[in-house]
mmCIF file of C-alpha atoms and ligand atoms in Angstrom:
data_model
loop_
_atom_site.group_PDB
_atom_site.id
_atom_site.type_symbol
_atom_site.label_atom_id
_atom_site.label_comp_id
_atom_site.label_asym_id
_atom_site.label_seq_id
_atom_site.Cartn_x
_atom_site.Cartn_y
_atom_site.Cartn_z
ATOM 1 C CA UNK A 1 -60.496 95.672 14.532
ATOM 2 C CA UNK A 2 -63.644 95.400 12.531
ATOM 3 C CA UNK A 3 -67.169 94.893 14.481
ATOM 4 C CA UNK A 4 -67.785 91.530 14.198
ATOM 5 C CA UNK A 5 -70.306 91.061 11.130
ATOM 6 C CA UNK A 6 -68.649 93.168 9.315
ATOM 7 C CA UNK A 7 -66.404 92.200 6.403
ATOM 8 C CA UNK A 8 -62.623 93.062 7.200
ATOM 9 C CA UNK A 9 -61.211 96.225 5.676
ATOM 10 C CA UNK A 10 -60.546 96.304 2.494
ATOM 11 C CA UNK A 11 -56.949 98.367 1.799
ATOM 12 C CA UNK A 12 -58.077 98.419 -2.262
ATOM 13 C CA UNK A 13 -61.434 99.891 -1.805
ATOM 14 C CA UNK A 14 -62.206 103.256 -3.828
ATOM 15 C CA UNK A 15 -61.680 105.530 -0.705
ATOM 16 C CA UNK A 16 -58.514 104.180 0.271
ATOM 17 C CA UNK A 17 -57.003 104.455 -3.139
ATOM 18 C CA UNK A 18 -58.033 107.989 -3.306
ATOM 19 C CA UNK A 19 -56.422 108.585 0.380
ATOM 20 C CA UNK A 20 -53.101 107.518 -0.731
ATOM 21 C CA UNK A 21 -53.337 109.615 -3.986
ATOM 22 C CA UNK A 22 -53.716 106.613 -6.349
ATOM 23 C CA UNK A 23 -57.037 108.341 -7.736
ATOM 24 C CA UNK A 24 -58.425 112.009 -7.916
ATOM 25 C CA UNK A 25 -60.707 113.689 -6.040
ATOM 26 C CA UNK A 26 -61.847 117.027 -6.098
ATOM 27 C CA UNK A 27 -60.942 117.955 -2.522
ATOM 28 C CA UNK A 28 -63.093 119.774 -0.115
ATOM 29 C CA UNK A 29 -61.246 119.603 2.876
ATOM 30 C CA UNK A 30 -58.377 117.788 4.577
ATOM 31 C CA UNK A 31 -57.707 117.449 7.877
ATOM 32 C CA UNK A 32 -54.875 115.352 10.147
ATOM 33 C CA UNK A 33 -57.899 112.570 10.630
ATOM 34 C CA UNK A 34 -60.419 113.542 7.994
ATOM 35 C CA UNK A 35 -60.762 113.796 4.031
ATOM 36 C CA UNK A 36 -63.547 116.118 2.069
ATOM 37 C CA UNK A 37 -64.559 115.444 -1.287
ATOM 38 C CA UNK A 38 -66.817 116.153 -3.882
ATOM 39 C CA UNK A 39 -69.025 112.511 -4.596
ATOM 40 C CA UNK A 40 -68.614 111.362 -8.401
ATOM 41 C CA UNK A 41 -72.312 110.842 -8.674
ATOM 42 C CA UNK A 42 -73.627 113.840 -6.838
ATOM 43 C CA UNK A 43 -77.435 113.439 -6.149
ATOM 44 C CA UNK A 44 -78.123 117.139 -5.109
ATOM 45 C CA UNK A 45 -76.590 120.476 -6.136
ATOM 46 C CA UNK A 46 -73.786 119.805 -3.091
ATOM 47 C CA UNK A 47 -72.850 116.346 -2.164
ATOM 48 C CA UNK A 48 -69.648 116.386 -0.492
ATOM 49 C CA UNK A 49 -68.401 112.751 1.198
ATOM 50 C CA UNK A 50 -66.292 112.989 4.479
ATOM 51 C CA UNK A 51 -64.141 110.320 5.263
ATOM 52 C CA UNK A 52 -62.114 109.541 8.087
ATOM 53 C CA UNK A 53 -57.879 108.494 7.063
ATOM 54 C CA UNK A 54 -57.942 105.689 9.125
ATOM 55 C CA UNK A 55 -59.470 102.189 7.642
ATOM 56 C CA UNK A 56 -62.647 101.967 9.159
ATOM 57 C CA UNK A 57 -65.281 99.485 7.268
ATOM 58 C CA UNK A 58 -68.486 101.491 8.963
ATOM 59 C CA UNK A 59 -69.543 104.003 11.252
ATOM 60 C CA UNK A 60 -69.966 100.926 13.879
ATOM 61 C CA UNK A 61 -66.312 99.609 13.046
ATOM 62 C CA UNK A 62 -65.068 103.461 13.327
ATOM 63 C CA UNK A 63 -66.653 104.595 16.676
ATOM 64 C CA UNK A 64 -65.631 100.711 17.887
ATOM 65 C CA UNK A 65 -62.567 100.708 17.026
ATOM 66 C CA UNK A 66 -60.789 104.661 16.267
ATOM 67 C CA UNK A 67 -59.419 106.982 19.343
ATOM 68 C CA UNK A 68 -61.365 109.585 21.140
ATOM 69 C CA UNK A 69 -58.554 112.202 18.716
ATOM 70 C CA UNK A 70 -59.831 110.525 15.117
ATOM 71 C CA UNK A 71 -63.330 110.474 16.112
ATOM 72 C CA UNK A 72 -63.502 113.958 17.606
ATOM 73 C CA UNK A 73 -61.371 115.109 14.320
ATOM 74 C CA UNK A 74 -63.741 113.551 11.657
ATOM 75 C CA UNK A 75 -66.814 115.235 13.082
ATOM 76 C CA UNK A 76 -65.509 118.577 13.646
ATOM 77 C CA UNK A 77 -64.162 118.210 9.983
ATOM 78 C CA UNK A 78 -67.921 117.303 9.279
ATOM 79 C CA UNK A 79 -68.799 120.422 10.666
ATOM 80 C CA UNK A 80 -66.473 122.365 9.229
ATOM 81 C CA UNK A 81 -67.729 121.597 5.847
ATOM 82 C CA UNK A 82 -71.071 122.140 6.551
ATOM 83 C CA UNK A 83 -70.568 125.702 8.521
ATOM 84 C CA UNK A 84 -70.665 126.872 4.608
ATOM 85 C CA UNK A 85 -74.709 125.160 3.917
ATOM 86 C CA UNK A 86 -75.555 126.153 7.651
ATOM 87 C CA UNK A 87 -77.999 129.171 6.809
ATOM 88 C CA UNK A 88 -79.917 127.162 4.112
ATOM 89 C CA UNK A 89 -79.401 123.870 6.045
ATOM 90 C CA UNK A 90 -77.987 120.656 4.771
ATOM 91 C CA UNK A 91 -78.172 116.853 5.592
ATOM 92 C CA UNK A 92 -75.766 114.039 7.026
ATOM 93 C CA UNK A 93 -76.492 110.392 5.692
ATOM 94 C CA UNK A 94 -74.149 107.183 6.245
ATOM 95 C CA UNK A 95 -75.078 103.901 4.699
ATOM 96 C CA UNK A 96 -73.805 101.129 6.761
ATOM 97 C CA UNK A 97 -74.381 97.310 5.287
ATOM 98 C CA UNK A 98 -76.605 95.734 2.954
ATOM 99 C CA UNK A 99 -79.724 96.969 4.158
ATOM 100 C CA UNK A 100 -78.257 100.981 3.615
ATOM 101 C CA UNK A 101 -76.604 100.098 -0.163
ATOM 102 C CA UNK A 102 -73.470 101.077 1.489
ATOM 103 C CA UNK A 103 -71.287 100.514 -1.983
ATOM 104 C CA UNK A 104 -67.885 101.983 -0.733
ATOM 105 C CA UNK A 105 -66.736 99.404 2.245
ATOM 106 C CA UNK A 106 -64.651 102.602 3.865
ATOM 107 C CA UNK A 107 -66.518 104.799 6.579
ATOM 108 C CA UNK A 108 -68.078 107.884 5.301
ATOM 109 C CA UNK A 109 -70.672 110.528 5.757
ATOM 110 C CA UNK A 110 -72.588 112.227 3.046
ATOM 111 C CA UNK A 111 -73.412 116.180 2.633
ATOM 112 C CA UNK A 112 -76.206 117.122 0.668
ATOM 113 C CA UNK A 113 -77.165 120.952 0.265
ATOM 114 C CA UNK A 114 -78.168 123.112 -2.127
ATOM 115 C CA UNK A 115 -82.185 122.733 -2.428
ATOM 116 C CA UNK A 116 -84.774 121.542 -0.342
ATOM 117 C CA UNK A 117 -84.120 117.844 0.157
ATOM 118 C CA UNK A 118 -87.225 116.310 0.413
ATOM 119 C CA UNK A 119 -88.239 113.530 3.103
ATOM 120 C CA UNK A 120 -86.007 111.665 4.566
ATOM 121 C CA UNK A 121 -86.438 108.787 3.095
ATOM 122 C CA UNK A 122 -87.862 107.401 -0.376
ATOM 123 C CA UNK A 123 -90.852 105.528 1.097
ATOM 124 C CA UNK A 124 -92.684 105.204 4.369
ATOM 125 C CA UNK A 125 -92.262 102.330 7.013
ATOM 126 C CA UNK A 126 -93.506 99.583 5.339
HETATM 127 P P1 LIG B 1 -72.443 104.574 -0.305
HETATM 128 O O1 LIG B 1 -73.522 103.973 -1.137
HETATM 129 O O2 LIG B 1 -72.988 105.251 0.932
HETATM 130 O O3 LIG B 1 -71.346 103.581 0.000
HETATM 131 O O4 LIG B 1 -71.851 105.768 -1.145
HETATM 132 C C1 LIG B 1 -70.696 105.666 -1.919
HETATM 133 C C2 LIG B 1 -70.602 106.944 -2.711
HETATM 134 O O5 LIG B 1 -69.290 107.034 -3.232
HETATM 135 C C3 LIG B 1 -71.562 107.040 -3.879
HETATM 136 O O6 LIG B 1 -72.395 108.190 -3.730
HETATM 137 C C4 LIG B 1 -70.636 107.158 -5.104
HETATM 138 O O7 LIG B 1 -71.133 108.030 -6.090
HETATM 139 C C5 LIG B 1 -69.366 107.687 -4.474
HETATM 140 N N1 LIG B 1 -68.130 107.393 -5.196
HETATM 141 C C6 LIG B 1 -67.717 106.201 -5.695
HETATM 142 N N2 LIG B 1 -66.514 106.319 -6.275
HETATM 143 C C7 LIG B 1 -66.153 107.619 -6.129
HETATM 144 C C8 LIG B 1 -65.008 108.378 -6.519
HETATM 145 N N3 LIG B 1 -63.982 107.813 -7.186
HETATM 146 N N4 LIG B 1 -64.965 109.695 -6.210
HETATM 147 C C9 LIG B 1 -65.993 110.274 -5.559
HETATM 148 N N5 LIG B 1 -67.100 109.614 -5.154
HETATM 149 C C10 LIG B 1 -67.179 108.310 -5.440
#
C-alpha cells in the first residue's frame, strides 16, 4: 500500500515499462528483487539507477510497505553495483516528492561515479 500522501502506483510509469521489457535499458545488474541500469540522461561519467521489481512509489512507500527479503535484496544489489566505484568512491541519491524533482513515480536510487562530485547539494540552506 502506498504511504499515505503519496500518489498510488502508477503500473505505466517509465520504470515499470522497462521492468516488464516493454522498453530498453542498458542493464547493469539484475537481481530476484532488484534492477541496474544505466540512466538515459547521465549527469556524471557513471550514473547507474537501481530499482527495486516490486511497485513501490518512494523510498517511504518501499521500506513501508516491501518484506524484510525485497528490502534486504535491493540494497545489497545497491552494493553490489557500487563494489566496482568503491576505491574512487561514489554517491547514492533518491528523490522522493515534489520538493526532490522526483520525475519517475517508481522507487529508485541513483549511482554517480567517475569524478569528484562536488557538494552535495547545488546551494546552501537557504
Ligand atoms: P528522478 O528525478 O530521481 O525521478 O530521476 C529519474 C531519472 O530517470 C532521471 O535521471 C532520468 O534521466 C531517468 N530516466 C528517465 N527515463 C529513463 C529511461 N527510459 N531509461 C533510463 N533512465 C531514464
Amino acid at each position: 500500500m502506498p504511504v499515505s500522501g503519496l500518489p498510488p502506483y502508477d503500473p505505466n510509469n517509465v520504470f515499470a515499462r522497462i521492468l516488464r521489457g516493454e522498453l530498453p535499458c542498458r542493464k547493469v545488474l539484475e537481481t530476484d528483487h532488484a534492477l541496474a541500469f544505466h540512466d538515459i540522461h547521465p549527469q556524471a561519467p557513471v550514473h547507474i539507477l537501481i530499482i527495486p521489481k516490486g511497485p513501490y512509489v518512494s523510498a517511504a512507500d518501499f521500506h513501508a510497505s516491501a518484506s524484510a527479503e525485497e528490502i534486504a535484496g535491493f540494497w545489497r544489489a545497491v552494493a553490489e553495483v557500487g563494489r566496482a566505484y568503491e576505491a574512487a568512491g561514489y554517491r547514492l541519491l533518491s528523490n522522493m516528492g515534489r520538493d526532490a524533482g522526483q520525475e519517475v513515480p517508481h522507487f529508485h536510487v541513483h549511482l554517480f561515479a567517475g569524478r569528484p562530485l562536488g557538494p552535495m547539494l547545488a546551494r546552501g540552506a537557504g
